[in-house]
């Protein structure tokens, strides 16, 4: 990787002199069973070059066939983005050479996308709503994947060799392109993150994509340019390619604003180019000069007929749309009785769906929030895993709550149980039985432990007898220690009061 030599201004300095103009191209991989133009399976994690057909490899004489489900999914996404759906649209060849594009062109859409002229209201953290205009959402196919070997950076620049996996070649994509976004000002990075987050939530909610950004199911190309305060002519833009986390999108926008401002302040000019995001340094590095549409020599795809939609088809798909994520969040917040801050924390933690499923399975809203935002989040953080990958399910949380309600376990033991669930030891009930974790409520065992605590703490006993009942806690602690935290604290309190002859 080339050394980063770009100078930057502080963000505040850049904002004082320039107004950012943003644009986003978000690529969404569709989770159809097969690829966009072939019968090859569309999945993740297969052995390299096993999910391919002659169509994906661009072999002579092969003919593509459009995936009808992918068209349905694309229309649904267009409707969810408040787009117009084209009555007639077709495919084009986007010509360029790269080793992971075996046909030497990408089958895409150019001047007649499936969806166009839409908008999305994006809510920022403080509740401010910013409308982003959508220029188009068009269908295309993904490229293969290159793995560069022999270099320190893992990039082609210093690699000794490159391997290509064509499993991803031909995977259905929808590319969502915004119109230029102005007026965000200092909130540009926040808007970038919120917009990509909302797109990810929409496609996941529609069920048309797995929406795993770390797997590349959702990728963002972030366009940034600057114009002097008070100007009306856009500056030259850069395009930071394939950013695959919402946090990184915000950082990429921030860095490009600071870098471009420094170049302009020094009297330089911005090169229209693609740039690469460097997660380790939170910087971008130069890629290649950015091509314009004419450079790709688009022309109609001769092997595919146009797609004709009609009102009945569109309305059928519209009727299948689920509740929009933004409306669902408002409803759930009201149903659960969470404060603005509590609900915002849930959304930012990425556990909204888990909490919703836990409540639907029978837990209270407060209990669901407590476990997912507390112990389960802590376990995921320790394991350096996403909460969804930890192995704890909403059903497990409901079962833990039922065990607590039955006084089989207490909160302290419940935390241990969830840890063992995450380690794959089984269901909460099975773990409690196998590890003998049930609360000790047998009066014989508790009496013995209470008597020992009383004998060892005469000063505490005197305080309790003098009417300071809050001191009982100092006796409960030793009893809990003696029973490995498995004593029923309420019953221990009752026995202490009985033994000492005090009442509330």
JSON list of N, CA and C in Angstrom, two decimals, residues 165-207:
[
{"chain": "A", "resi": 165, "resn": "UNK", "atom": "N", "xyz": [-11.95, -15.84, -8.04]},
{"chain": "A", "resi": 165, "resn": "UNK", "atom": "CA", "xyz": [-13.06, -16.73, -7.71]},
{"chain": "A", "resi": 165, "resn": "UNK", "atom": "C", "xyz": [-14.30, -16.18, -8.41]},
{"chain": "A", "resi": 166, "resn": "UNK", "atom": "N", "xyz": [-14.87, -16.96, -9.33]},
{"chain": "A", "resi": 166, "resn": "UNK", "atom": "CA", "xyz": [-16.03, -16.50, -10.10]},
{"chain": "A", "resi": 166, "resn": "UNK", "atom": "C", "xyz": [-17.37, -16.87, -9.46]},
{"chain": "A", "resi": 167, "resn": "UNK", "atom": "N", "xyz": [-17.35, -17.37, -8.22]},
{"chain": "A", "resi": 167, "resn": "UNK", "atom": "CA", "xyz": [-18.62, -17.69, -7.57]},
{"chain": "A", "resi": 167, "resn": "UNK", "atom": "C", "xyz": [-19.54, -16.48, -7.48]},
{"chain": "A", "resi": 168, "resn": "UNK", "atom": "N", "xyz": [-18.97, -15.30, -7.26]},
{"chain": "A", "resi": 168, "resn": "UNK", "atom": "CA", "xyz": [-19.80, -14.09, -7.12]},
{"chain": "A", "resi": 168, "resn": "UNK", "atom": "C", "xyz": [-20.18, -13.49, -8.47]},
{"chain": "A", "resi": 169, "resn": "UNK", "atom": "N", "xyz": [-19.50, -13.89, -9.53]},
{"chain": "A", "resi": 169, "resn": "UNK", "atom": "CA", "xyz": [-19.81, -13.34, -10.86]},
{"chain": "A", "resi": 169, "resn": "UNK", "atom": "C", "xyz": [-21.22, -13.72, -11.26]},
{"chain": "A", "resi": 170, "resn": "UNK", "atom": "N", "xyz": [-22.03, -12.72, -11.54]},
{"chain": "A", "resi": 170, "resn": "UNK", "atom": "CA", "xyz": [-23.41, -12.96, -11.93]},
{"chain": "A", "resi": 170, "resn": "UNK", "atom": "C", "xyz": [-24.41, -12.91, -10.81]},
{"chain": "A", "resi": 171, "resn": "UNK", "atom": "N", "xyz": [-23.97, -12.68, -9.56]},
{"chain": "A", "resi": 171, "resn": "UNK", "atom": "CA", "xyz": [-24.92, -12.54, -8.45]},
{"chain": "A", "resi": 171, "resn": "UNK", "atom": "C", "xyz": [-25.78, -11.30, -8.70]},
{"chain": "A", "resi": 172, "resn": "UNK", "atom": "N", "xyz": [-27.10, -11.40, -8.51]},
{"chain": "A", "resi": 172, "resn": "UNK", "atom": "CA", "xyz": [-27.97, -10.25, -8.79]},
{"chain": "A", "resi": 172, "resn": "UNK", "atom": "C", "xyz": [-27.69, -9.07, -7.86]},
{"chain": "A", "resi": 173, "resn": "UNK", "atom": "N", "xyz": [-27.62, -7.89, -8.45]},
{"chain": "A", "resi": 173, "resn": "UNK", "atom": "CA", "xyz": [-27.41, -6.66, -7.72]},
{"chain": "A", "resi": 173, "resn": "UNK", "atom": "C", "xyz": [-28.48, -5.65, -8.08]},
{"chain": "A", "resi": 174, "resn": "UNK", "atom": "N", "xyz": [-28.81, -4.79, -7.12]},
{"chain": "A", "resi": 174, "resn": "UNK", "atom": "CA", "xyz": [-29.51, -3.54, -7.42]},
{"chain": "A", "resi": 174, "resn": "UNK", "atom": "C", "xyz": [-28.60, -2.42, -6.95]},
{"chain": "A", "resi": 175, "resn": "UNK", "atom": "N", "xyz": [-28.33, -1.48, -7.84]},
{"chain": "A", "resi": 175, "resn": "UNK", "atom": "CA", "xyz": [-27.53, -0.32, -7.47]},
{"chain": "A", "resi": 175, "resn": "UNK", "atom": "C", "xyz": [-28.45, 0.88, -7.30]},
{"chain": "A", "resi": 176, "resn": "UNK", "atom": "N", "xyz": [-28.40, 1.48, -6.11]},
{"chain": "A", "resi": 176, "resn": "UNK", "atom": "CA", "xyz": [-29.25, 2.63, -5.77]},
{"chain": "A", "resi": 176, "resn": "UNK", "atom": "C", "xyz": [-28.38, 3.88, -5.85]},
{"chain": "A", "resi": 177, "resn": "UNK", "atom": "N", "xyz": [-28.76, 4.80, -6.71]},
{"chain": "A", "resi": 177, "resn": "UNK", "atom": "CA", "xyz": [-27.95, 5.99, -6.97]},
{"chain": "A", "resi": 177, "resn": "UNK", "atom": "C", "xyz": [-28.74, 7.22, -6.53]},
{"chain": "A", "resi": 178, "resn": "UNK", "atom": "N", "xyz": [-28.16, 8.02, -5.65]},
{"chain": "A", "resi": 178, "resn": "UNK", "atom": "CA", "xyz": [-28.83, 9.25, -5.22]},
{"chain": "A", "resi": 178, "resn": "UNK", "atom": "C", "xyz": [-28.54, 10.38, -6.19]},
{"chain": "A", "resi": 179, "resn": "UNK", "atom": "N", "xyz": [-29.38, 11.39, -6.13]},
{"chain": "A", "resi": 179, "resn": "UNK", "atom": "CA", "xyz": [-29.06, 12.67, -6.76]},
{"chain": "A", "resi": 179, "resn": "UNK", "atom": "C", "xyz": [-28.06, 13.39, -5.86]},
{"chain": "A", "resi": 180, "resn": "UNK", "atom": "N", "xyz": [-27.37, 14.43, -6.36]},
{"chain": "A", "resi": 180, "resn": "UNK", "atom": "CA", "xyz": [-26.44, 15.17, -5.49]},
{"chain": "A", "resi": 180, "resn": "UNK", "atom": "C", "xyz": [-27.15, 15.68, -4.24]},
{"chain": "A", "resi": 181, "resn": "UNK", "atom": "N", "xyz": [-26.50, 15.51, -3.10]},
{"chain": "A", "resi": 181, "resn": "UNK", "atom": "CA", "xyz": [-27.09, 15.87, -1.81]},
{"chain": "A", "resi": 181, "resn": "UNK", "atom": "C", "xyz": [-26.37, 17.11, -1.29]},
{"chain": "A", "resi": 182, "resn": "UNK", "atom": "N", "xyz": [-27.10, 18.19, -1.14]},
{"chain": "A", "resi": 182, "resn": "UNK", "atom": "CA", "xyz": [-26.54, 19.42, -0.60]},
{"chain": "A", "resi": 182, "resn": "UNK", "atom": "C", "xyz": [-27.26, 19.79, 0.69]},
{"chain": "A", "resi": 183, "resn": "UNK", "atom": "N", "xyz": [-26.66, 20.71, 1.43]},
{"chain": "A", "resi": 183, "resn": "UNK", "atom": "CA", "xyz": [-27.32, 21.23, 2.63]},
{"chain": "A", "resi": 183, "resn": "UNK", "atom": "C", "xyz": [-27.06, 20.46, 3.89]},
{"chain": "A", "resi": 184, "resn": "UNK", "atom": "N", "xyz": [-26.28, 19.37, 3.83]},
{"chain": "A", "resi": 184, "resn": "UNK", "atom": "CA", "xyz": [-26.03, 18.60, 5.04]},
{"chain": "A", "resi": 184, "resn": "UNK", "atom": "C", "xyz": [-25.02, 19.28, 5.95]},
{"chain": "A", "resi": 185, "resn": "UNK", "atom": "N", "xyz": [-24.10, 20.06, 5.36]},
{"chain": "A", "resi": 185, "resn": "UNK", "atom": "CA", "xyz": [-23.12, 20.79, 6.15]},
{"chain": "A", "resi": 185, "resn": "UNK", "atom": "C", "xyz": [-22.30, 19.88, 7.05]},
{"chain": "A", "resi": 186, "resn": "UNK", "atom": "N", "xyz": [-22.14, 20.29, 8.30]},
{"chain": "A", "resi": 186, "resn": "UNK", "atom": "CA", "xyz": [-21.31, 19.54, 9.23]},
{"chain": "A", "resi": 186, "resn": "UNK", "atom": "C", "xyz": [-21.90, 18.18, 9.59]},
{"chain": "A", "resi": 187, "resn": "UNK", "atom": "N", "xyz": [-23.16, 17.98, 9.24]},
{"chain": "A", "resi": 187, "resn": "UNK", "atom": "CA", "xyz": [-23.80, 16.70, 9.55]},
{"chain": "A", "resi": 187, "resn": "UNK", "atom": "C", "xyz": [-23.66, 15.70, 8.39]},
{"chain": "A", "resi": 188, "resn": "UNK", "atom": "N", "xyz": [-22.84, 16.04, 7.40]},
{"chain": "A", "resi": 188, "resn": "UNK", "atom": "CA", "xyz": [-22.66, 15.17, 6.24]},
{"chain": "A", "resi": 188, "resn": "UNK", "atom": "C", "xyz": [-22.23, 13.75, 6.63]},
{"chain": "A", "resi": 189, "resn": "UNK", "atom": "N", "xyz": [-21.23, 13.58, 7.49]},
{"chain": "A", "resi": 189, "resn": "UNK", "atom": "CA", "xyz": [-20.85, 12.20, 7.87]},
{"chain": "A", "resi": 189, "resn": "UNK", "atom": "C", "xyz": [-21.98, 11.46, 8.57]},
{"chain": "A", "resi": 190, "resn": "UNK", "atom": "N", "xyz": [-22.70, 12.16, 9.44]},
{"chain": "A", "resi": 190, "resn": "UNK", "atom": "CA", "xyz": [-23.83, 11.53, 10.15]},
{"chain": "A", "resi": 190, "resn": "UNK", "atom": "C", "xyz": [-24.91, 11.11, 9.17]},
{"chain": "A", "resi": 191, "resn": "UNK", "atom": "N", "xyz": [-25.18, 11.99, 8.20]},
{"chain": "A", "resi": 191, "resn": "UNK", "atom": "CA", "xyz": [-26.18, 11.66, 7.19]},
{"chain": "A", "resi": 191, "resn": "UNK", "atom": "C", "xyz": [-25.74, 10.46, 6.36]},
{"chain": "A", "resi": 192, "resn": "UNK", "atom": "N", "xyz": [-24.46, 10.40, 6.02]},
{"chain": "A", "resi": 192, "resn": "UNK", "atom": "CA", "xyz": [-23.95, 9.28, 5.23]},
{"chain": "A", "resi": 192, "resn": "UNK", "atom": "C", "xyz": [-24.20, 7.96, 5.96]},
{"chain": "A", "resi": 193, "resn": "UNK", "atom": "N", "xyz": [-23.86, 7.95, 7.23]},
{"chain": "A", "resi": 193, "resn": "UNK", "atom": "CA", "xyz": [-24.04, 6.71, 8.01]},
{"chain": "A", "resi": 193, "resn": "UNK", "atom": "C", "xyz": [-25.52, 6.36, 8.14]},
{"chain": "A", "resi": 194, "resn": "UNK", "atom": "N", "xyz": [-26.35, 7.36, 8.42]},
{"chain": "A", "resi": 194, "resn": "UNK", "atom": "CA", "xyz": [-27.78, 7.10, 8.61]},
{"chain": "A", "resi": 194, "resn": "UNK", "atom": "C", "xyz": [-28.43, 6.62, 7.32]},
{"chain": "A", "resi": 195, "resn": "UNK", "atom": "N", "xyz": [-28.03, 7.19, 6.19]},
{"chain": "A", "resi": 195, "resn": "UNK", "atom": "CA", "xyz": [-28.61, 6.79, 4.90]},
{"chain": "A", "resi": 195, "resn": "UNK", "atom": "C", "xyz": [-28.29, 5.34, 4.58]},
{"chain": "A", "resi": 196, "resn": "UNK", "atom": "N", "xyz": [-27.02, 4.95, 4.69]},
{"chain": "A", "resi": 196, "resn": "UNK", "atom": "CA", "xyz": [-26.65, 3.58, 4.38]},
{"chain": "A", "resi": 196, "resn": "UNK", "atom": "C", "xyz": [-27.28, 2.61, 5.37]},
{"chain": "A", "resi": 197, "resn": "UNK", "atom": "N", "xyz": [-27.35, 3.02, 6.64]},
{"chain": "A", "resi": 197, "resn": "UNK", "atom": "CA", "xyz": [-28.01, 2.19, 7.64]},
{"chain": "A", "resi": 197, "resn": "UNK", "atom": "C", "xyz": [-29.47, 1.95, 7.27]},
{"chain": "A", "resi": 198, "resn": "UNK", "atom": "N", "xyz": [-30.14, 3.00, 6.82]},
{"chain": "A", "resi": 198, "resn": "UNK", "atom": "CA", "xyz": [-31.56, 2.87, 6.49]},
{"chain": "A", "resi": 198, "resn": "UNK", "atom": "C", "xyz": [-31.76, 2.01, 5.24]},
{"chain": "A", "resi": 199, "resn": "UNK", "atom": "N", "xyz": [-30.86, 2.14, 4.25]},
{"chain": "A", "resi": 199, "resn": "UNK", "atom": "CA", "xyz": [-30.95, 1.26, 3.08]},
{"chain": "A", "resi": 199, "resn": "UNK", "atom": "C", "xyz": [-30.78, -0.19, 3.50]},
{"chain": "A", "resi": 200, "resn": "UNK", "atom": "N", "xyz": [-29.79, -0.43, 4.34]},
{"chain": "A", "resi": 200, "resn": "UNK", "atom": "CA", "xyz": [-29.56, -1.81, 4.83]},
{"chain": "A", "resi": 200, "resn": "UNK", "atom": "C", "xyz": [-30.79, -2.34, 5.56]},
{"chain": "A", "resi": 201, "resn": "UNK", "atom": "N", "xyz": [-31.40, -1.51, 6.41]},
{"chain": "A", "resi": 201, "resn": "UNK", "atom": "CA", "xyz": [-32.58, -1.94, 7.15]},
{"chain": "A", "resi": 201, "resn": "UNK", "atom": "C", "xyz": [-33.75, -2.22, 6.22]},
{"chain": "A", "resi": 202, "resn": "UNK", "atom": "N", "xyz": [-33.90, -1.41, 5.18]},
{"chain": "A", "resi": 202, "resn": "UNK", "atom": "CA", "xyz": [-35.01, -1.59, 4.23]},
{"chain": "A", "resi": 202, "resn": "UNK", "atom": "C", "xyz": [-34.88, -2.92, 3.49]},
{"chain": "A", "resi": 203, "resn": "UNK", "atom": "N", "xyz": [-33.69, -3.21, 2.95]},
{"chain": "A", "resi": 203, "resn": "UNK", "atom": "CA", "xyz": [-33.54, -4.43, 2.15]},
{"chain": "A", "resi": 203, "resn": "UNK", "atom": "C", "xyz": [-33.65, -5.67, 3.04]},
{"chain": "A", "resi": 204, "resn": "UNK", "atom": "N", "xyz": [-33.18, -5.56, 4.29]},
{"chain": "A", "resi": 204, "resn": "UNK", "atom": "CA", "xyz": [-33.33, -6.68, 5.22]},
{"chain": "A", "resi": 204, "resn": "UNK", "atom": "C", "xyz": [-34.79, -6.88, 5.57]},
{"chain": "A", "resi": 205, "resn": "UNK", "atom": "N", "xyz": [-35.50, -5.78, 5.79]},
{"chain": "A", "resi": 205, "resn": "UNK", "atom": "CA", "xyz": [-36.92, -5.84, 6.13]},
{"chain": "A", "resi": 205, "resn": "UNK", "atom": "C", "xyz": [-37.74, -6.42, 4.98]},
{"chain": "A", "resi": 206, "resn": "UNK", "atom": "N", "xyz": [-37.36, -6.09, 3.75]},
{"chain": "A", "resi": 206, "resn": "UNK", "atom": "CA", "xyz": [-38.06, -6.62, 2.58]},
{"chain": "A", "resi": 206, "resn": "UNK", "atom": "C", "xyz": [-37.78, -8.11, 2.37]},
{"chain": "A", "resi": 207, "resn": "UNK", "atom": "N", "xyz": [-36.70, -8.60, 2.96]},
{"chain": "A", "resi": 207, "resn": "UNK", "atom": "CA", "xyz": [-36.33, -10.00, 2.79]},
{"chain": "A", "resi": 207, "resn": "UNK", "atom": "C", "xyz": [-35.66, -10.30, 1.47]}
]
